[in-house]
Every structure is written in structure tokens, then in C-alpha cells.
Amino acid sequence: MTQSPFRTAFRLPFAIILLTAFGSAADVAYTISLESPPEHLVQVQILLPPGPATRDLQLPVWNALYQIRDFAQFINWIRAKDRAGHPLEIRALNNSRWQLDSASEGAIVEYQIFVDSFGPFGAQLNAHHGFLNLAQILMYPVDSRNRPMTVRFSQVPPEWQVATPLPSNSGAYDADNYDRLVDSPVELGDFHESDFDEAGGHFRVVIDADPADYDANEIIANLHKITAAASSWMNDRPFQYYTFFFHFPRGPAGGGMEHAYSTAIEINAETIRRTLFPLNSVTAHEFFHLWNVKRIRPQSLEPIDYTKENMTRALWFSEGVTSTAEEIIQLRAGLMDEKQFLSRLSEQISELENRPAHLSQSAENSSLGAWLEGFDYYRRPDRSISYYNKGELLGFMLDLAIRDASHGRASLRELFQWMNANYAKKERYFDDSNGVREAAEAVSHADLGWFFTRYVAATDEIPWNDFLRYVGLHVERASVSVSDPGFIASRNFDGPVSVIAVTPGGEADKAGLQVGDIVTEIQGKPAGDESNQELSRMQPGDTISVKVRSRGPDREMRWKITARQEISYQVSDLGQVTPDQRARRIAWLKGETESPGAPTP
Ligand SMILES: [Zn+2]
């Protein structure tokens, strides 16, 4: 992942329900009725096939984001009846699980749920459109989670279309089981749609945005390059159809969310008008996830436990090294050059090194900490690091370590292809960091235990120059003066921007800013992911204007930006770059090996 009026009678005629529900033997059949888009209300009907008399129904407490979101908070009411229409008692076992009896002949469960959480990982229905992460709204029968399921939509406004990667069959969409069903987002609305073919696959592009904000041809030209570069790098295309969902809102946006056969991406419209660079980055990242995390999958995430946190130490690899691949794909696709790449690598190193917690939290523990990211304190730079940030850097360093150990015959490409062949294609899950080490050692024919012990499981400082020398690079440290607003604000995915630290005695402190304040505006613009760019453009001496909400009335504060010293890490050429180092760097930047005869997985 890397952040509209209508109303008619709800129910289909009962006779039709009986035919669809009990005509197709074992399927669990869902009907999602868009009851009232302006009020964000959906009614769900679940037709349970015959089975055990006592049935449990579970609504996930999390999905997509590695965070507990307790979707059951939005259920307004629930009821059940048997197939003849007689009411059945349904009782809550806890806040997310219900139970009914006398259901051996099948049953019908209905509930109303409020859906208004935005973002590519959310479920939202309004007068403009619907975008549904189905795990947020569909309960699953605990005894039938692995059975085939169908979903149909009703009360869809006549001018709306439906887009989902699920195959459709006479008005219903089919899934082999619940996991597949909820890994398939649904867009409902009046959207732009186009398609293209690349690398033997068929791609569908669904864009929900103001046509004035984007050029579909330009976006599709880049999608061609990204999908071709990634497929050739993996030498694989494990799908026939793949769908891109894009939202370009004119306000805060939520990034991207990966799925096995699709991705949903949300980028601010102003950003898209300025440059497609962030869109390309998120797209390369989410597309690569179709391998790394969706198919090359850590054991700790399986089977998915929708009732509580799925603790995993592997996000440094599943997310972070996906960010490594995101850079390599853009380089291969010609969407980024060496200079841009080295500048981004320098930023990533500076970010990690300037976060005090890099000395106290390992990449594995940062992966476990994903479930704490909803808490403001946890996101402080002295408390946690980012598994995206350190994981991406570990990906590049591991790539260099494999190249060095294998004398240029293997690389990160061979590691991923090996994991694809030995795990994904065999429908096995890998043993978190041990599984990555196994792959790295298999392709390099060398002991790489030291890498995992020191830099993945522990917090040893990464000796950048020892790794970068192989490609004729080194890191130069420089003390630089950077502008300092006197506070740190941070945002948890779709959550508000909140103040997580204030420099004691600093200008923000003197102006009255407090930890816990919710920042609503910076420089007159709504606060969101884009605010950091706004702040980074400000110079010492500039006046910052911040609007906040807290327990008291909204406040607007102004103060002067000051300066502070920070160590910046610049990746640059060694004094003398040998022809060998230059050749290795060219191969590294393409994600290819420099010697022929690379071992095949
Ligand atoms: Zn991701």
C-alpha cells in the first residue's frame, strides 16, 4: 500500500431471491444495495446456503491497512430470518461476531452499514460515487469462508457503471472464496474507462476524477512502460486481466493499495497536474506488490486472521523492498534517470540516519510496530522508524551484497525470481526474514547471515560505503542548515494531521502549539500529505501560518521559521570510478546482472 440523491425500495422480490440463493447450491450470495448514497448507507443481504444449524458471522476488524479499524462500529442494525421468511434470533458474541441458530436449511441475514471512509483502502458511498473495500462491509460465515461466493449490486443509480476485477456472470460477480472476494475493490459511478494490452496481459484503467485534471493518454503511456518493465524484470505475468483504479481528488489523498489482480491509487489532483512522477512511483510500487506480498507472501500473514492483528516481522521486505523494486522498475522504464535515483537514495539515507530510533528499533520490530502506527506517540522519530524507509535501503544494500558475493552473477532480480519460483508458483509461504535469507543465499551461493543478523534483526549502523563501493559510489556527510518549523506533525493514513512533537522553547511552542493539536490548515491550505512539501519550501525567517483544532476553539497561529543543523547524506561518485565499477553500476541501475550465465531459479 504506500491515502453523491437516490432512494427506492430495498428488497428484490422474495421469489427471485430464493431462485438465486438456493438454486446455486453451496454459494454464499451477497446483495449490496446502495440504499442512500447521500447518507452513505448501504444494506447488505447475505444468503447462507444450508449447513450447520448454528452459524457464526464475522465482520473483519482490519483489512488492507495493518491497523485495527473495527468496521463493526458502522453497523446500524442487523436481523435474520429463515428461508421461509420467519424471523431468526441473531445475537452478538462480541462487537464483530454474530451467531444464529436453526439455520440448517439456510438463512438470510440483513444489516445496514454506514460507509464513508475515504482512501484506496476505504469504503465510501456518496452522491458522487461508491468505492468499496468489501472487507469493510461484508461479514463472512465462519464455516464457509473458503466456499465460492457471489456478490450483486442493487439500487445502483441508472447513470452509474460498476468496475471490479471479479469475473461477472449474469449480473453477479463471482469469487472462489472470501479472501479473493475482499481482495477485489469495486468502483461504482460515472467514471472514465479505457484499456490496453501489454506483455500479453489485458489491462483495464478506471479513472474517477475531473477530466480537466489529467491526461488519460499520458497516464496510459506510462502504464505501458511500468507494466512492461516490471513483467520483464520478473520474467513473469501471473494474470490475464489486471485493473488500475485511479482517484485524483482535489483535496487530501491516500496513496495506493495493492491487490492480486488490481490496485487502487489516490493522488491529489494538483500534484497530478504538476507532474506524473508521484503517480508513476506509486503505480510501480503497487503493481510490483502483485508479486511481492500478494503472491510472494510471508507465512506470518497466512491464513489471514480478520479477528485481530496479524503480527509479521516481514514488512521491511514485503513493503520496503517493494519500494526498492519501485525504483528499479522506474529506472528500467526510463521514467527516472541516474541523477534522480541517486538524489532519492540520498534522501532515504538522510531520513533514516536523522531518525534517532534507527539505533533502537530494528527493521523487523518496525514491521511488528505497523499495528501501532495509529497512535501519535508511536510515530515520533525517537520512537519508531519506517519499514518502508529502512526496508527500501536494505533492498538496495542486499542487492549489492548479493552481486558482490556472487561475483556479479546474481542480484535482487534473481532473489525475487527465485522466491517467485520456489514459493509463489508452488503456493507456499516464506518464513519471513529467514525465507528472504534462504533465497539470497541460494542465488548468491554464499553465507549472507551477517546481513540479516546485523541490519534486519538488529540495529547496527549500515556501513553505506562498504556496500556502495562495489558500484563506485560513496556517501558524503555534510552538516547543513535546514528550515525548522519547531514542530513535527504526522498523519496516520486517512487520519487527521496531528502534532506529535513540539521543540521546547521554540517558536511554535511560544506561539502556543501543543502536542495533540490537530492541524487543519497550513499556509491557508487543507493539511494533508502535501503539507510536508509546503513546509519544505519555506525558508528561515518566513512566517508560517497554522490553523489547529483542539479541545478548545479552533485557533490560528503564526510564527517565524527558524533554522537548525542536520547531517545530510549525499550519495556521489568515488574520486575515481573504475571501468568495472561503472559497468556494475549500469547493471545495478537496470536491475540486471553484469555477468552472463546468471543462475536461473
Ligand atoms: Zn506497499
Short mmCIF file of N, CA and C in Angstrom, two decimals, residues 105-197:
data_model
loop_
_atom_site.label_atom_id
_atom_site.label_comp_id
_atom_site.label_asym_id
_atom_site.label_seq_id
_atom_site.Cartn_x
_atom_site.Cartn_y
_atom_site.Cartn_z
N GLU A 105 -31.22 -25.21 7.21
CA GLU A 105 -31.79 -25.14 5.85
C GLU A 105 -31.33 -23.89 5.10
N GLY A 106 -30.43 -23.15 5.71
CA GLY A 106 -30.01 -21.88 5.12
C GLY A 106 -30.69 -20.73 5.86
N ALA A 107 -30.23 -19.52 5.62
CA ALA A 107 -30.82 -18.37 6.30
C ALA A 107 -30.49 -17.11 5.53
N ILE A 108 -31.19 -16.04 5.90
CA ILE A 108 -30.96 -14.74 5.27
C ILE A 108 -30.61 -13.75 6.37
N VAL A 109 -29.46 -13.12 6.25
CA VAL A 109 -29.04 -12.12 7.24
C VAL A 109 -28.99 -10.78 6.53
N GLU A 110 -29.54 -9.77 7.19
CA GLU A 110 -29.55 -8.43 6.59
C GLU A 110 -29.03 -7.42 7.61
N TYR A 111 -28.30 -6.44 7.13
CA TYR A 111 -27.89 -5.36 8.03
C TYR A 111 -27.66 -4.09 7.23
N GLN A 112 -27.71 -2.98 7.98
CA GLN A 112 -27.45 -1.68 7.36
C GLN A 112 -26.11 -1.18 7.88
N ILE A 113 -25.27 -0.66 6.98
CA ILE A 113 -23.94 -0.18 7.39
C ILE A 113 -23.65 1.18 6.76
N PHE A 114 -23.02 2.04 7.54
CA PHE A 114 -22.64 3.39 7.12
C PHE A 114 -21.26 3.29 6.48
N VAL A 115 -21.11 3.77 5.24
CA VAL A 115 -19.81 3.65 4.58
C VAL A 115 -19.33 5.01 4.08
N ASP A 116 -18.42 5.60 4.81
CA ASP A 116 -17.89 6.90 4.40
C ASP A 116 -16.44 7.07 4.81
N SER A 117 -15.61 6.02 4.58
CA SER A 117 -14.19 6.20 4.86
C SER A 117 -13.46 6.28 3.53
N PHE A 118 -12.73 7.39 3.34
CA PHE A 118 -12.13 7.62 2.03
C PHE A 118 -10.77 6.93 1.94
N GLY A 119 -10.19 6.99 0.78
CA GLY A 119 -8.86 6.41 0.58
C GLY A 119 -8.93 5.11 -0.18
N PRO A 120 -7.78 4.69 -0.77
CA PRO A 120 -7.76 3.48 -1.60
C PRO A 120 -7.99 2.21 -0.77
N PHE A 121 -7.91 2.33 0.56
CA PHE A 121 -8.12 1.19 1.46
C PHE A 121 -9.46 1.33 2.16
N GLY A 122 -10.30 2.27 1.73
CA GLY A 122 -11.54 2.56 2.44
C GLY A 122 -12.77 2.02 1.73
N ALA A 123 -13.92 2.28 2.32
CA ALA A 123 -15.21 2.00 1.68
C ALA A 123 -16.00 3.29 1.81
N GLN A 124 -16.44 3.78 0.66
CA GLN A 124 -17.11 5.08 0.66
C GLN A 124 -18.27 5.05 -0.33
N LEU A 125 -19.39 5.57 0.11
CA LEU A 125 -20.52 5.76 -0.80
C LEU A 125 -21.03 7.17 -0.58
N ASN A 126 -21.16 7.92 -1.67
CA ASN A 126 -21.75 9.25 -1.56
C ASN A 126 -22.46 9.56 -2.87
N ALA A 127 -22.99 10.77 -3.00
CA ALA A 127 -23.80 11.11 -4.18
C ALA A 127 -22.95 11.07 -5.45
N HIS A 128 -21.62 11.21 -5.31
CA HIS A 128 -20.74 11.22 -6.48
C HIS A 128 -20.40 9.82 -6.97
N HIS A 129 -20.05 8.93 -6.03
CA HIS A 129 -19.64 7.58 -6.44
C HIS A 129 -19.60 6.64 -5.24
N GLY A 130 -19.30 5.39 -5.51
CA GLY A 130 -19.00 4.44 -4.45
C GLY A 130 -17.67 3.79 -4.75
N PHE A 131 -16.85 3.64 -3.73
CA PHE A 131 -15.63 2.84 -3.87
C PHE A 131 -15.60 1.93 -2.65
N LEU A 132 -15.62 0.62 -2.89
CA LEU A 132 -15.85 -0.30 -1.78
C LEU A 132 -14.70 -1.27 -1.58
N ASN A 133 -14.08 -1.19 -0.41
CA ASN A 133 -13.25 -2.26 0.10
C ASN A 133 -14.23 -3.21 0.77
N LEU A 134 -14.51 -4.34 0.12
CA LEU A 134 -15.62 -5.19 0.57
C LEU A 134 -15.41 -5.77 1.97
N ALA A 135 -14.16 -5.86 2.43
CA ALA A 135 -13.93 -6.41 3.78
C ALA A 135 -14.50 -5.50 4.85
N GLN A 136 -14.71 -4.23 4.50
CA GLN A 136 -15.25 -3.30 5.49
C GLN A 136 -16.76 -3.42 5.64
N ILE A 137 -17.40 -4.06 4.67
CA ILE A 137 -18.86 -4.10 4.73
C ILE A 137 -19.46 -5.50 4.69
N LEU A 138 -18.67 -6.52 4.29
CA LEU A 138 -19.25 -7.86 4.18
C LEU A 138 -18.78 -8.78 5.30
N MET A 139 -19.73 -9.28 6.09
CA MET A 139 -19.41 -10.32 7.08
C MET A 139 -19.21 -11.62 6.33
N TYR A 140 -18.41 -12.52 6.91
CA TYR A 140 -18.31 -13.84 6.30
C TYR A 140 -18.85 -14.90 7.26
N PRO A 141 -19.52 -15.92 6.69
CA PRO A 141 -19.94 -17.04 7.54
C PRO A 141 -18.69 -17.83 7.90
N VAL A 142 -18.41 -17.98 9.19
CA VAL A 142 -17.15 -18.56 9.62
C VAL A 142 -16.97 -19.97 9.08
N ASP A 143 -18.07 -20.73 8.96
CA ASP A 143 -17.95 -22.11 8.47
C ASP A 143 -17.80 -22.18 6.95
N SER A 144 -18.00 -21.06 6.25
CA SER A 144 -17.99 -21.10 4.78
C SER A 144 -17.02 -20.11 4.16
N ARG A 145 -16.01 -19.68 4.91
CA ARG A 145 -15.11 -18.65 4.39
C ARG A 145 -14.41 -19.09 3.11
N ASN A 146 -14.20 -20.39 2.96
CA ASN A 146 -13.48 -20.86 1.78
C ASN A 146 -14.38 -21.34 0.65
N ARG A 147 -15.69 -21.13 0.80
CA ARG A 147 -16.62 -21.58 -0.25
C ARG A 147 -16.76 -20.50 -1.32
N PRO A 148 -17.24 -20.89 -2.50
CA PRO A 148 -17.49 -19.90 -3.54
C PRO A 148 -18.52 -18.88 -3.09
N MET A 149 -18.36 -17.65 -3.55
CA MET A 149 -19.25 -16.57 -3.15
C MET A 149 -19.64 -15.77 -4.37
N THR A 150 -20.83 -15.16 -4.30
CA THR A 150 -21.24 -14.25 -5.36
C THR A 150 -21.68 -12.95 -4.71
N VAL A 151 -21.50 -11.87 -5.45
CA VAL A 151 -21.99 -10.58 -4.95
C VAL A 151 -22.70 -9.87 -6.09
N ARG A 152 -23.85 -9.28 -5.78
CA ARG A 152 -24.53 -8.45 -6.78
C ARG A 152 -24.88 -7.12 -6.15
N PHE A 153 -25.11 -6.15 -7.00
CA PHE A 153 -25.40 -4.80 -6.52
C PHE A 153 -26.81 -4.42 -6.92
N SER A 154 -27.53 -3.76 -6.02
CA SER A 154 -28.85 -3.30 -6.40
C SER A 154 -29.01 -1.83 -6.01
N GLN A 155 -30.06 -1.22 -6.54
CA GLN A 155 -30.33 0.21 -6.35
C GLN A 155 -29.15 1.07 -6.82
N VAL A 156 -28.45 0.59 -7.85
CA VAL A 156 -27.36 1.38 -8.42
C VAL A 156 -27.98 2.48 -9.27
N PRO A 157 -27.65 3.75 -9.05
CA PRO A 157 -28.22 4.82 -9.88
C PRO A 157 -28.04 4.51 -11.37
N PRO A 158 -29.04 4.80 -12.20
CA PRO A 158 -29.02 4.35 -13.60
C PRO A 158 -27.81 4.86 -14.39
N GLU A 159 -27.28 6.02 -14.03
CA GLU A 159 -26.16 6.54 -14.82
C GLU A 159 -24.81 5.98 -14.33
N TRP A 160 -24.82 5.14 -13.32
CA TRP A 160 -23.57 4.59 -12.79
C TRP A 160 -23.22 3.27 -13.46
N GLN A 161 -21.88 3.02 -13.56
CA GLN A 161 -21.39 1.72 -14.01
C GLN A 161 -20.71 1.05 -12.81
N VAL A 162 -20.37 -0.21 -12.99
CA VAL A 162 -19.68 -0.96 -11.94
C VAL A 162 -18.37 -1.48 -12.50
N ALA A 163 -17.27 -1.30 -11.76
CA ALA A 163 -15.98 -1.88 -12.18
C ALA A 163 -15.37 -2.64 -11.01
N THR A 164 -14.97 -3.87 -11.26
CA THR A 164 -14.27 -4.69 -10.26
C THR A 164 -13.48 -5.75 -11.01
N PRO A 165 -12.36 -6.20 -10.44
CA PRO A 165 -11.61 -7.28 -11.11
C PRO A 165 -12.31 -8.63 -11.04
N LEU A 166 -13.39 -8.77 -10.28
CA LEU A 166 -14.09 -10.05 -10.18
C LEU A 166 -14.78 -10.38 -11.51
N PRO A 167 -14.74 -11.64 -11.94
CA PRO A 167 -15.46 -12.02 -13.15
C PRO A 167 -16.97 -11.95 -12.90
N SER A 168 -17.72 -11.58 -13.93
CA SER A 168 -19.16 -11.46 -13.72
C SER A 168 -19.90 -12.50 -14.54
N ASN A 169 -21.09 -12.83 -14.03
CA ASN A 169 -21.87 -13.90 -14.61
C ASN A 169 -23.33 -13.51 -14.42
N SER A 170 -24.00 -13.13 -15.48
CA SER A 170 -25.39 -12.68 -15.46
C SER A 170 -25.72 -11.79 -14.28
N GLY A 171 -24.97 -10.69 -14.17
CA GLY A 171 -25.29 -9.68 -13.17
C GLY A 171 -24.66 -9.90 -11.81
N ALA A 172 -24.11 -11.09 -11.56
CA ALA A 172 -23.45 -11.33 -10.28
C ALA A 172 -21.95 -11.44 -10.51
N TYR A 173 -21.18 -11.12 -9.49
CA TYR A 173 -19.72 -11.24 -9.57
C TYR A 173 -19.30 -12.44 -8.72
N ASP A 174 -18.37 -13.23 -9.24
CA ASP A 174 -18.01 -14.49 -8.58
C ASP A 174 -16.63 -14.42 -7.96
N ALA A 175 -16.49 -15.10 -6.81
CA ALA A 175 -15.18 -15.25 -6.19
C ALA A 175 -15.08 -16.66 -5.64
N ASP A 176 -13.84 -17.22 -5.67
CA ASP A 176 -13.65 -18.60 -5.20
C ASP A 176 -13.85 -18.72 -3.70
N ASN A 177 -13.60 -17.64 -2.99
CA ASN A 177 -13.71 -17.67 -1.52
C ASN A 177 -13.74 -16.23 -1.01
N TYR A 178 -13.86 -16.08 0.31
CA TYR A 178 -13.98 -14.75 0.89
C TYR A 178 -12.71 -13.91 0.71
N ASP A 179 -11.54 -14.55 0.87
CA ASP A 179 -10.29 -13.78 0.73
C ASP A 179 -10.18 -13.15 -0.67
N ARG A 180 -10.55 -13.95 -1.69
CA ARG A 180 -10.49 -13.43 -3.06
C ARG A 180 -11.53 -12.32 -3.25
N LEU A 181 -12.72 -12.55 -2.68
CA LEU A 181 -13.79 -11.56 -2.80
C LEU A 181 -13.34 -10.20 -2.26
N VAL A 182 -12.77 -10.19 -1.04
CA VAL A 182 -12.46 -8.90 -0.43
C VAL A 182 -11.11 -8.35 -0.87
N ASP A 183 -10.40 -9.11 -1.74
CA ASP A 183 -9.18 -8.57 -2.34
C ASP A 183 -9.53 -7.88 -3.68
N SER A 184 -10.82 -7.66 -3.89
CA SER A 184 -11.29 -7.11 -5.16
C SER A 184 -12.13 -5.85 -4.93
N PRO A 185 -11.51 -4.68 -5.04
CA PRO A 185 -12.28 -3.46 -4.78
C PRO A 185 -13.32 -3.21 -5.89
N VAL A 186 -14.31 -2.40 -5.57
CA VAL A 186 -15.39 -2.12 -6.52
C VAL A 186 -15.56 -0.61 -6.65
N GLU A 187 -15.57 -0.13 -7.87
CA GLU A 187 -15.88 1.28 -8.13
C GLU A 187 -17.27 1.34 -8.77
N LEU A 188 -18.13 2.18 -8.23
CA LEU A 188 -19.46 2.39 -8.80
C LEU A 188 -19.60 3.88 -9.07
N GLY A 189 -19.95 4.23 -10.32
CA GLY A 189 -20.09 5.65 -10.59
C GLY A 189 -20.02 5.92 -12.08
N ASP A 190 -19.87 7.18 -12.40
CA ASP A 190 -19.79 7.61 -13.78
C ASP A 190 -18.33 7.92 -14.06
N PHE A 191 -17.53 6.86 -14.27
CA PHE A 191 -16.08 7.03 -14.37
C PHE A 191 -15.59 6.92 -15.81
N HIS A 192 -14.34 7.34 -16.01
CA HIS A 192 -13.68 7.17 -17.31
C HIS A 192 -13.08 5.78 -17.36
N GLU A 193 -13.24 5.10 -18.47
CA GLU A 193 -12.64 3.78 -18.56
C GLU A 193 -11.94 3.58 -19.89
N SER A 194 -10.74 2.99 -19.84
CA SER A 194 -10.07 2.59 -21.07
C SER A 194 -9.30 1.31 -20.80
N ASP A 195 -8.72 0.74 -21.84
CA ASP A 195 -7.96 -0.49 -21.62
C ASP A 195 -6.79 -0.55 -22.59
N PHE A 196 -5.86 -1.41 -22.28
CA PHE A 196 -4.71 -1.59 -23.17
C PHE A 196 -4.12 -2.99 -22.94
N ASP A 197 -3.31 -3.44 -23.89
CA ASP A 197 -2.61 -4.72 -23.77
C ASP A 197 -1.12 -4.46 -23.64
#
